[in-house]
Amino acid sequence: MNTRNVGSVGASVDGARRAVSRRGFLGRLGLGSVTALFAASGISRLAGAAPRADADITASSLPLALPPMPYGYGALEPFIDEATMRLHHQAHHAEYVAELTAALRNYPDLQQRPITDLLRNLQALPPAIRETVRNNGGGHVNHAIFWVIMGPGGYREPTGELAQAINAAFGNFAGFKGIVNQTGLNRFGSGWAWLVLDQNGRLLIRDTLNQDSPYMDGQTPLLGVDVWEHSYYLRYRNRRSDYLNAWWNTVNWDAVAMRYAAARR
Ligand code: MN3
């Protein structure tokens, strides 16, 4: 496996309750959590313009659509520059969507399943498209999450149950940020650093290589930071650390909290 766990001190939840709710939890993971996420992050105002926005993230029915950016390309300035955001969305993310669309074209049965479900069951996919779904399905889902867990408004910190769970798992918020930053820095080459909820209801910080998704390991990604060079090179050049430090000014904790609540249901 190309991944590793860091800071695996758990934020425990009631195991029996989770076991009972597992089926419903899995059934709602993709679409439900994203729907809630959009509603919670104020993106619902885009519903008229992009009625399929939530479904686009998880449904594999063709044609797949590039989810619209929930804010302007320049909205995360000065932390992430407009040119990077535009290119990242219109070129990189769009390419993942195009490649995934091509891969699924001849598999109508797979088109009926959420992309998150395909990622969870990669080994059951036809070998001819397995790697394409891994890379481009992962790329599509990872970026769809990335856009919505960011937003304008500057630096914020989590509140409520999510803040309590982060503190319980990682000591305090500063410690949590430090582990995420170090995880992103240590990711040699391209990939992501994530906060995930694992199968046992624990919060973990981990990385993934390339466009691998935590869904591939049965985990629910709550927050992720893209550390591919295309995420930061125009403004930060090779200084990934500067990008990571600045990135915390873009996190939309309301959206992360909604993903957390949905994943625990
Ligand atoms: Mn990217």
Short mmCIF file of C-alpha atoms and ligand atoms in Angstrom, two decimals:
data_model
loop_
_atom_site.label_atom_id
_atom_site.label_comp_id
_atom_site.label_asym_id
_atom_site.label_seq_id
_atom_site.Cartn_x
_atom_site.Cartn_y
_atom_site.Cartn_z
CA MET A 1 0.00 0.00 0.00
CA ASN A 2 1.27 3.41 -0.86
CA THR A 3 -0.21 5.02 2.17
CA ARG A 4 0.57 5.20 5.81
CA ASN A 5 -1.19 6.38 8.88
CA VAL A 6 0.06 9.16 11.08
CA GLY A 7 -1.28 10.24 14.41
CA SER A 8 -3.61 7.31 14.71
CA VAL A 9 -4.76 8.16 18.19
CA GLY A 10 -8.45 7.58 17.86
CA ALA A 11 -11.42 9.79 18.48
CA SER A 12 -13.54 6.94 19.67
CA VAL A 13 -17.23 6.63 19.09
CA ASP A 14 -19.60 3.99 20.23
CA GLY A 15 -18.66 0.83 18.36
CA ALA A 16 -21.97 -0.94 18.67
CA ARG A 17 -23.91 2.00 17.37
CA ARG A 18 -21.57 2.27 14.42
CA ALA A 19 -21.88 -1.41 13.61
CA VAL A 20 -25.64 -1.15 13.54
CA SER A 21 -25.62 1.90 11.33
CA ARG A 22 -22.90 0.65 8.98
CA ARG A 23 -25.17 -0.25 6.12
CA GLY A 24 -26.94 3.07 6.11
CA PHE A 25 -23.64 4.82 6.60
CA LEU A 26 -22.13 3.23 3.53
CA GLY A 27 -25.21 3.83 1.49
CA ARG A 28 -25.12 7.52 2.18
CA LEU A 29 -21.40 8.07 2.13
CA GLY A 30 -20.95 9.62 -1.24
CA LEU A 31 -24.04 11.46 -2.28
CA GLY A 32 -25.52 12.14 1.14
CA SER A 33 -22.41 13.62 2.62
CA VAL A 34 -21.74 15.75 -0.38
CA THR A 35 -25.31 16.95 -0.54
CA ALA A 36 -25.15 17.96 3.10
CA LEU A 37 -21.80 19.51 2.51
CA PHE A 38 -23.07 21.70 -0.29
CA ALA A 39 -26.06 22.77 1.73
CA ALA A 40 -23.94 23.57 4.75
CA SER A 41 -21.28 25.53 2.98
CA GLY A 42 -23.64 28.02 1.40
CA ILE A 43 -23.23 26.43 -1.98
CA SER A 44 -26.92 25.72 -2.19
CA ARG A 45 -27.31 29.16 -3.72
CA LEU A 46 -25.74 27.61 -6.81
CA ALA A 47 -28.42 24.98 -7.00
CA GLY A 48 -30.25 26.75 -9.78
CA ALA A 49 -27.17 27.13 -11.88
CA ALA A 50 -25.86 23.66 -11.25
CA PRO A 51 -28.66 21.33 -10.17
CA ARG A 52 -26.50 18.24 -10.63
CA ALA A 53 -23.55 19.61 -8.69
CA ASP A 54 -23.82 17.21 -5.75
CA ALA A 55 -24.53 14.16 -7.87
CA ASP A 56 -21.68 14.99 -10.20
CA ILE A 57 -19.22 14.18 -7.47
CA THR A 58 -20.33 10.65 -6.86
CA ALA A 59 -22.59 9.48 -9.64
CA SER A 60 -20.89 7.73 -12.50
CA SER A 61 -23.74 8.15 -14.98
CA LEU A 62 -22.57 9.65 -18.21
CA PRO A 63 -21.87 12.26 -19.22
CA LEU A 64 -19.92 13.14 -16.11
CA ALA A 65 -19.75 16.84 -15.43
CA LEU A 66 -17.00 18.94 -13.99
CA PRO A 67 -18.46 20.25 -10.73
CA PRO A 68 -18.69 24.05 -10.83
CA MET A 69 -16.36 25.99 -8.58
CA PRO A 70 -18.44 27.11 -5.60
CA TYR A 71 -16.67 30.51 -5.57
CA GLY A 72 -14.65 32.62 -7.95
CA TYR A 73 -11.21 31.57 -9.08
CA GLY A 74 -9.74 34.59 -7.32
CA ALA A 75 -11.69 34.12 -4.10
CA LEU A 76 -8.84 32.42 -2.25
CA GLU A 77 -6.32 35.17 -2.96
CA PRO A 78 -3.76 35.84 -1.68
CA PHE A 79 -3.35 32.33 -0.31
CA ILE A 80 -4.02 30.51 -3.56
CA ASP A 81 -3.74 32.58 -6.70
CA GLU A 82 -6.42 32.93 -9.35
CA ALA A 83 -4.32 31.52 -12.19
CA THR A 84 -3.58 28.36 -10.21
CA MET A 85 -7.22 27.86 -9.29
CA ARG A 86 -8.40 28.35 -12.86
CA LEU A 87 -5.84 25.96 -14.32
CA HIS A 88 -6.32 23.44 -11.54
CA HIS A 89 -10.07 23.29 -12.12
CA GLN A 90 -10.40 23.82 -15.86
CA ALA A 91 -7.40 21.76 -16.93
CA HIS A 92 -6.41 19.27 -14.26
CA HIS A 93 -9.78 18.39 -12.75
CA ALA A 94 -11.46 18.54 -16.14
CA GLU A 95 -8.96 16.04 -17.49
CA TYR A 96 -9.73 13.55 -14.72
CA VAL A 97 -13.42 13.86 -15.55
CA ALA A 98 -12.76 13.35 -19.28
CA GLU A 99 -10.57 10.30 -18.71
CA LEU A 100 -13.03 8.74 -16.28
CA THR A 101 -15.87 9.35 -18.73
CA ALA A 102 -13.96 7.57 -21.47
CA ALA A 103 -13.14 4.64 -19.19
CA LEU A 104 -16.76 4.08 -18.14
CA ARG A 105 -18.27 4.54 -21.59
CA ASN A 106 -18.49 0.83 -22.35
CA TYR A 107 -19.56 -0.24 -18.86
CA PRO A 108 -23.21 0.72 -18.38
CA ASP A 109 -23.43 -1.36 -15.20
CA LEU A 110 -20.63 0.60 -13.58
CA GLN A 111 -22.26 3.85 -14.61
CA GLN A 112 -25.08 3.04 -12.22
CA ARG A 113 -22.80 3.06 -9.20
CA PRO A 114 -21.35 6.01 -7.25
CA ILE A 115 -17.73 6.68 -8.07
CA THR A 116 -16.92 6.38 -4.39
CA ASP A 117 -18.29 2.83 -4.55
CA LEU A 118 -16.06 2.03 -7.54
CA LEU A 119 -13.07 3.33 -5.59
CA ARG A 120 -13.95 1.18 -2.59
CA ASN A 121 -14.06 -1.91 -4.77
CA LEU A 122 -11.28 -1.34 -7.27
CA GLN A 123 -10.16 -4.96 -7.28
CA ALA A 124 -13.59 -6.02 -8.54
CA LEU A 125 -13.41 -3.73 -11.58
CA PRO A 126 -12.43 -4.99 -15.01
CA PRO A 127 -8.62 -4.96 -15.22
CA ALA A 128 -8.79 -2.92 -18.42
CA ILE A 129 -10.11 0.14 -16.60
CA ARG A 130 -9.00 -0.46 -13.02
CA GLU A 131 -6.00 1.87 -13.08
CA THR A 132 -7.88 4.53 -15.01
CA VAL A 133 -10.68 4.56 -12.44
CA ARG A 134 -8.12 4.58 -9.64
CA ASN A 135 -6.26 7.58 -11.04
CA ASN A 136 -9.04 9.57 -12.65
CA GLY A 137 -11.95 8.54 -10.45
CA GLY A 138 -9.73 9.32 -7.50
CA GLY A 139 -8.67 12.59 -9.08
CA HIS A 140 -12.27 13.56 -9.73
CA VAL A 141 -13.50 12.79 -6.23
CA ASN A 142 -10.43 14.21 -4.48
CA HIS A 143 -10.74 17.54 -6.27
CA ALA A 144 -14.50 17.74 -5.86
CA ILE A 145 -13.94 17.47 -2.13
CA PHE A 146 -11.00 19.87 -2.21
CA TRP A 147 -13.00 22.72 -3.77
CA VAL A 148 -15.83 22.53 -1.26
CA ILE A 149 -13.73 22.25 1.88
CA MET A 150 -12.07 25.51 0.92
CA GLY A 151 -13.67 28.92 0.62
CA PRO A 152 -13.17 32.64 0.99
CA GLY A 153 -13.30 34.33 4.38
CA GLY A 154 -9.81 33.88 5.73
CA TYR A 155 -8.54 31.98 8.71
CA ARG A 156 -11.00 30.03 10.81
CA GLU A 157 -10.83 27.09 13.18
CA PRO A 158 -13.27 24.23 13.72
CA THR A 159 -15.93 24.44 16.42
CA GLY A 160 -18.31 22.08 18.17
CA GLU A 161 -18.08 18.30 17.94
CA LEU A 162 -15.46 18.35 15.20
CA ALA A 163 -13.17 20.58 17.24
CA GLN A 164 -13.62 18.31 20.26
CA ALA A 165 -12.85 15.21 18.21
CA ILE A 166 -9.72 16.79 16.70
CA ASN A 167 -8.51 17.83 20.12
CA ALA A 168 -9.21 14.37 21.53
CA ALA A 169 -7.35 12.67 18.70
CA PHE A 170 -4.40 14.99 18.21
CA GLY A 171 -4.07 16.95 21.45
CA ASN A 172 -4.99 20.38 20.18
CA PHE A 173 -5.60 22.23 16.94
CA ALA A 174 -2.03 23.46 16.59
CA GLY A 175 -0.77 19.92 16.97
CA PHE A 176 -3.29 18.71 14.40
CA LYS A 177 -2.18 21.32 11.87
CA GLY A 178 1.43 20.41 12.48
CA ILE A 179 0.80 16.74 11.72
CA VAL A 180 -1.15 17.57 8.55
CA ASN A 181 1.62 19.91 7.38
CA GLN A 182 4.32 17.36 8.09
CA THR A 183 2.32 14.65 6.34
CA GLY A 184 2.01 16.87 3.28
CA LEU A 185 5.69 17.75 3.37
CA ASN A 186 6.72 14.12 3.71
CA ARG A 187 4.63 13.02 0.74
CA PHE A 188 7.47 12.53 -1.73
CA GLY A 189 6.35 13.41 -5.23
CA SER A 190 2.64 13.95 -5.78
CA GLY A 191 -0.30 13.23 -3.56
CA TRP A 192 -2.49 14.46 -0.76
CA ALA A 193 -2.59 14.85 3.01
CA TRP A 194 -5.94 13.96 4.58
CA LEU A 195 -8.03 13.97 7.69
CA VAL A 196 -10.21 10.87 7.44
CA LEU A 197 -12.75 8.98 9.50
CA ASP A 198 -11.76 5.32 9.51
CA GLN A 199 -13.94 2.20 9.68
CA ASN A 200 -13.74 2.24 13.48
CA GLY A 201 -14.91 5.81 13.83
CA ARG A 202 -11.45 7.18 14.52
CA LEU A 203 -9.98 10.35 13.08
CA LEU A 204 -6.69 9.72 11.30
CA ILE A 205 -4.25 11.89 9.43
CA ARG A 206 -2.70 10.16 6.46
CA ASP A 207 -1.34 10.77 3.01
CA THR A 208 -2.11 9.19 -0.34
CA LEU A 209 0.09 8.82 -3.40
CA ASN A 210 -0.89 10.43 -6.69
CA GLN A 211 -4.71 10.46 -6.88
CA ASP A 212 -5.34 7.52 -4.59
CA SER A 213 -8.40 8.14 -2.44
CA PRO A 214 -8.99 7.25 1.20
CA TYR A 215 -12.21 5.65 -0.05
CA MET A 216 -9.97 2.91 -1.50
CA ASP A 217 -9.20 1.90 2.09
CA GLY A 218 -12.78 2.19 3.32
CA GLN A 219 -12.18 5.54 4.95
CA THR A 220 -14.17 8.74 4.52
CA PRO A 221 -12.08 11.78 3.59
CA LEU A 222 -13.18 14.79 5.63
CA LEU A 223 -10.50 17.29 4.66
CA GLY A 224 -7.67 17.05 2.17
CA VAL A 225 -4.90 19.24 0.89
CA ASP A 226 -3.52 18.67 -2.58
CA VAL A 227 0.28 18.67 -2.56
CA TRP A 228 0.83 18.07 -6.25
CA GLU A 229 3.08 20.83 -7.57
CA HIS A 230 0.26 22.02 -9.84
CA SER A 231 -1.49 23.16 -6.64
CA TYR A 232 1.11 25.70 -5.69
CA TYR A 233 3.97 26.06 -8.16
CA LEU A 234 2.90 29.30 -9.85
CA ARG A 235 2.89 31.27 -6.61
CA TYR A 236 5.05 29.25 -4.24
CA ARG A 237 7.47 27.63 -6.70
CA ASN A 238 9.11 24.73 -4.89
CA ARG A 239 8.13 25.97 -1.42
CA ARG A 240 5.50 23.41 -0.48
CA SER A 241 5.84 24.37 3.17
CA ASP A 242 4.84 27.98 2.46
CA TYR A 243 1.83 26.76 0.49
CA LEU A 244 0.76 24.43 3.29
CA ASN A 245 1.02 27.17 5.89
CA ALA A 246 -1.01 29.55 3.72
CA TRP A 247 -3.58 26.89 2.85
CA TRP A 248 -5.07 26.89 6.37
CA ASN A 249 -6.44 30.35 5.60
CA THR A 250 -8.73 28.78 3.01
CA VAL A 251 -10.35 25.96 4.98
CA ASN A 252 -14.14 26.10 5.23
CA TRP A 253 -14.66 24.33 8.55
CA ASP A 254 -18.44 24.41 8.22
CA ALA A 255 -18.09 22.17 5.19
CA VAL A 256 -15.65 19.85 6.97
CA ALA A 257 -17.99 19.62 9.96
CA MET A 258 -20.88 18.64 7.72
CA ARG A 259 -18.80 15.89 6.14
CA TYR A 260 -17.88 14.69 9.63
CA ALA A 261 -21.51 14.65 10.75
CA ALA A 262 -22.63 12.82 7.61
CA ALA A 263 -19.86 10.23 7.87
CA ARG A 264 -20.79 9.41 11.48
CA ARG A 265 -24.46 8.87 10.77
MN MN3 B 1 -4.72 18.73 -8.06
#
